[in-house]
mmCIF file of C-alpha atoms in Angstrom:
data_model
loop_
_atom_site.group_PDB
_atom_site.id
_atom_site.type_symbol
_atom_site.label_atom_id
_atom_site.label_comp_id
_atom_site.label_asym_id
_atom_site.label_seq_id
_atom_site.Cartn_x
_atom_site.Cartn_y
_atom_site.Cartn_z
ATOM 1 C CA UNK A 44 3.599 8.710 20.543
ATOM 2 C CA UNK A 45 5.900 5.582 20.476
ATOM 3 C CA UNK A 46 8.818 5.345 18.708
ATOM 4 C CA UNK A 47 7.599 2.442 16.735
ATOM 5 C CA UNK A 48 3.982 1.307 15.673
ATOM 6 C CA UNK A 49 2.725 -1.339 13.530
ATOM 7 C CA UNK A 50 -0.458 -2.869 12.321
ATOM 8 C CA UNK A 51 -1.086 -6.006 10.374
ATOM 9 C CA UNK A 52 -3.891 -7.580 8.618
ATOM 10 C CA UNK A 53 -4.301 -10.539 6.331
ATOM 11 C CA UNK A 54 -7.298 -10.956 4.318
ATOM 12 C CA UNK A 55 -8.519 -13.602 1.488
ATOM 13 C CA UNK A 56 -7.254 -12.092 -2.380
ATOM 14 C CA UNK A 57 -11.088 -11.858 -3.246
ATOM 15 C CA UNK A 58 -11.842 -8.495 -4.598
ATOM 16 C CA UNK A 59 -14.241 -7.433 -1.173
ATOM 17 C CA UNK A 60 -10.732 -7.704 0.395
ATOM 18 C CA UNK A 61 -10.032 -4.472 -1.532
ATOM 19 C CA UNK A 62 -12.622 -2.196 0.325
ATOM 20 C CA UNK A 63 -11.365 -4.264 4.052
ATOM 21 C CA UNK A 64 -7.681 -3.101 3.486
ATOM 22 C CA UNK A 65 -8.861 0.386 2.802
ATOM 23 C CA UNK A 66 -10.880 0.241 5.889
ATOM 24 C CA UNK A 67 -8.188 -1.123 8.071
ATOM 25 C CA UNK A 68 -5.823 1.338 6.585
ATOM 26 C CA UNK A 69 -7.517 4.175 7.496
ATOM 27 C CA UNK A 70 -8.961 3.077 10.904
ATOM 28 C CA UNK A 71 -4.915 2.685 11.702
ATOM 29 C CA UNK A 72 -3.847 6.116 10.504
ATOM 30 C CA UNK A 73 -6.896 8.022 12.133
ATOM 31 C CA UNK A 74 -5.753 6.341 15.762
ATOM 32 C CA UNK A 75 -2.004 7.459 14.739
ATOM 33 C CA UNK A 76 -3.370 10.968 14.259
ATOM 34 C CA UNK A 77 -3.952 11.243 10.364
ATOM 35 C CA UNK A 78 -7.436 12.735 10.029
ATOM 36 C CA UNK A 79 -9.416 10.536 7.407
ATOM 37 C CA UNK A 80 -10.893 13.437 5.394
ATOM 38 C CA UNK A 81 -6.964 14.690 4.744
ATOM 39 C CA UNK A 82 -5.822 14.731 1.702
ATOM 40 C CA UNK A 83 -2.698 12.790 2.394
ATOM 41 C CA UNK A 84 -5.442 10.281 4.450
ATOM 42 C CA UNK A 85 -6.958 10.247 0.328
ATOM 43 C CA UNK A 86 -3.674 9.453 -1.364
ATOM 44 C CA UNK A 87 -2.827 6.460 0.912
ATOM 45 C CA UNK A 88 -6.421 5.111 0.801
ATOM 46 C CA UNK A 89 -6.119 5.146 -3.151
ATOM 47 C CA UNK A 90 -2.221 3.587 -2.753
ATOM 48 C CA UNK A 91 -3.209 0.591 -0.534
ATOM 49 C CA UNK A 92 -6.473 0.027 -3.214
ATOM 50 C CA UNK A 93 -4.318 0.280 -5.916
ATOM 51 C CA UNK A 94 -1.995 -2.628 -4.112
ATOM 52 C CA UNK A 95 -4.441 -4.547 -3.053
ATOM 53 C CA UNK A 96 -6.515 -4.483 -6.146
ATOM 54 C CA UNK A 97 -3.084 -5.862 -7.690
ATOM 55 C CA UNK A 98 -2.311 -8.398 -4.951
ATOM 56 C CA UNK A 99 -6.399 -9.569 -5.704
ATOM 57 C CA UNK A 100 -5.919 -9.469 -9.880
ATOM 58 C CA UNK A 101 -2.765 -10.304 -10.772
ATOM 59 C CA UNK A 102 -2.000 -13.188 -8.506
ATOM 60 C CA UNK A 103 -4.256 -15.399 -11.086
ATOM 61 C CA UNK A 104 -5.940 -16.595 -7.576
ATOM 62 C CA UNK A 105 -2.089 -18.197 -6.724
ATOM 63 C CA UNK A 106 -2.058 -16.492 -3.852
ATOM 64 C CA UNK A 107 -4.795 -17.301 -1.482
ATOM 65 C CA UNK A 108 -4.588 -14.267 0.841
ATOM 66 C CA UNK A 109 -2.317 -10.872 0.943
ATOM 67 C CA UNK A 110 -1.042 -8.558 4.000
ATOM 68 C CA UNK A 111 -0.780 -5.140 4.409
ATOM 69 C CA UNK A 112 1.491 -3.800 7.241
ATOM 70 C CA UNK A 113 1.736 -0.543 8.031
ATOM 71 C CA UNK A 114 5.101 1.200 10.309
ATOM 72 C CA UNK A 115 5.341 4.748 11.531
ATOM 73 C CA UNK A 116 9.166 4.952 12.793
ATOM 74 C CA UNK A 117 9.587 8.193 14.854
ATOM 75 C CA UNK A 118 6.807 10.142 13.674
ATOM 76 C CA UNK A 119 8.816 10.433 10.674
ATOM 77 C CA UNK A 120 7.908 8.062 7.800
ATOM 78 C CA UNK A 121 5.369 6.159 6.829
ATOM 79 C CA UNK A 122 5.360 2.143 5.796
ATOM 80 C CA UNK A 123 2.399 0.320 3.605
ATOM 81 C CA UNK A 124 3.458 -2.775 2.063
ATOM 82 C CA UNK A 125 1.078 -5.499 0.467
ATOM 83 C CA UNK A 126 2.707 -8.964 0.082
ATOM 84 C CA UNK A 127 1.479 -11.908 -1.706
ATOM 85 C CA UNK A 128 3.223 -14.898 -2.427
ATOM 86 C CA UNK A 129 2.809 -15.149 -6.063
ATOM 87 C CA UNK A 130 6.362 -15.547 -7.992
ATOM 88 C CA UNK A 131 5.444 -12.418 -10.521
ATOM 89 C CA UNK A 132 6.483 -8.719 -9.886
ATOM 90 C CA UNK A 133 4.742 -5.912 -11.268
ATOM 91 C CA UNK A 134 4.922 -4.756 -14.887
ATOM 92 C CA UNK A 135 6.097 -1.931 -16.031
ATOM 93 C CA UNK A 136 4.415 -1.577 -18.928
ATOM 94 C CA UNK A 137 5.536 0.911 -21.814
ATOM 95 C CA UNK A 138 3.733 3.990 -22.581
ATOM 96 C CA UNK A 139 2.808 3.564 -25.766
ATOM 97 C CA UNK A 140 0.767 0.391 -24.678
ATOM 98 C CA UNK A 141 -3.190 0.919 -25.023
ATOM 99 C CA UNK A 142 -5.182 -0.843 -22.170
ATOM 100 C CA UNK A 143 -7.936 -0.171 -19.931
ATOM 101 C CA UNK A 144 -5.892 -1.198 -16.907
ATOM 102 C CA UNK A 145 -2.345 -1.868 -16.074
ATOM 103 C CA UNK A 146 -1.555 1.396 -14.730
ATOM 104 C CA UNK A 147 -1.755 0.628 -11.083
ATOM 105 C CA UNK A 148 2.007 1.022 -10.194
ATOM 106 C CA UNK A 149 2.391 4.029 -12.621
ATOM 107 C CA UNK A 150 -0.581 5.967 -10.229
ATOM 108 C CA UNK A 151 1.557 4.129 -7.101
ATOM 109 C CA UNK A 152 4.930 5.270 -8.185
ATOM 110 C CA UNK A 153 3.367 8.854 -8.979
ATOM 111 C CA UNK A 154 1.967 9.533 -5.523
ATOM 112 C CA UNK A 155 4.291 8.190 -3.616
ATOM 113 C CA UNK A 156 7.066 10.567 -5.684
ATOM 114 C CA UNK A 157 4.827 13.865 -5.248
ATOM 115 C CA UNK A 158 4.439 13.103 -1.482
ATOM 116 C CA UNK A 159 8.083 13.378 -1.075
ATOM 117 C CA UNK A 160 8.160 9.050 -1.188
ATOM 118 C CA UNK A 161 9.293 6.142 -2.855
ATOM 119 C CA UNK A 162 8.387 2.681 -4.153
ATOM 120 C CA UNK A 163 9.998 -0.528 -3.525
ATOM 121 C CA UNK A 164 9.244 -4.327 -4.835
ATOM 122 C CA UNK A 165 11.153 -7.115 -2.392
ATOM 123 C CA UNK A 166 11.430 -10.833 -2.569
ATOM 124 C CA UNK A 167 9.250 -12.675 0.529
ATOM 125 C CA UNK A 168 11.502 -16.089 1.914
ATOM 126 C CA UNK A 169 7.961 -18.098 0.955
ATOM 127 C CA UNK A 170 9.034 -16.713 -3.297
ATOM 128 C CA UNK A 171 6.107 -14.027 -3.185
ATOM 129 C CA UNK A 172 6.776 -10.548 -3.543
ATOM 130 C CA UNK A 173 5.989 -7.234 -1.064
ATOM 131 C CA UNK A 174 5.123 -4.097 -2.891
ATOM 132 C CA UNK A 175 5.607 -0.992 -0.560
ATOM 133 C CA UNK A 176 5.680 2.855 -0.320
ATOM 134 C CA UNK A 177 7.509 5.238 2.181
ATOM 135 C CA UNK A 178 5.862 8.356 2.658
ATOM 136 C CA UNK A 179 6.948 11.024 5.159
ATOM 137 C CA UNK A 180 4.563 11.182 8.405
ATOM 138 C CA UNK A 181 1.691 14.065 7.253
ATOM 139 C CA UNK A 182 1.165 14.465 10.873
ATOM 140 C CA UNK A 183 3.064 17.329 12.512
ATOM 141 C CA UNK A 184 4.490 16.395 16.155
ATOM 142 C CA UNK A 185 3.007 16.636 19.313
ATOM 143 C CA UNK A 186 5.098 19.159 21.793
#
């Protein structure tokens, strides 16, 4: 496998976008090796929902479309990121706060920890935002 791969796609922040970034997603990862009925294959299709879902609802319809990019450097680690270019970062909202929604990032931040991962927010040069997760690769090397 290469050293480097990427894939890109941009799609309209309506909420069918949601379900077309989980599709992409997962049509990329099965043709770098991750078989879609994996668990780890699960976790990232609920991560790049949870971001999209985000990038759809809580860009107040500011941001006409969002990306999601995905890396795999080196058969090593894993890159999903879903930028928008709306000004506001996510909330971290306190526990004690009752909603029916909101916890998004907290499910994001979870995963991404218990798969050995992190999360990251960064400024876009356009004054959006990209939301990302590093996992490692689930996908042991080929000899």
């Amino acid at each position: 496998m290469a050293d480097h791969q990427e894939a890109t796609v941009t799609l309209p922040s309506d909420p069918v976008s949601v379900s077309a970034a989980r599709r992409h997603v997962t049509r990329v990862l099965s043709e770098w090796g991750l078989s879609d009925d994996s668990e780890a294959a699960d976790v990232i299709r609920l991560i790049v929902s949870e971001l999209a879902t985000n990038a759809v609802q809580h860009t107040f319809g500011q941001s006409p479309t969002f990306t999601v990019d995905l890396r795999l450097d080196r058969d090593v680690e894993l890159y999903l990121g879903v930028t928008d270019s709306h000004p506001r970062w996510p909330q971290k909202l306190p526990a004690a706060v009752r909603q029916d929604n909101g916890r998004g990032m907290v499910i994001i931040r979870a995963l991404a920890k218990e798969w050995g991962g992190g999360l990251g927010v960064s400024p876009t040069p356009d004054g959006g935002k990209t939301v990302s997760i590093t996992l490692p690769w689930p996908v042991p090397a080929r000899a």
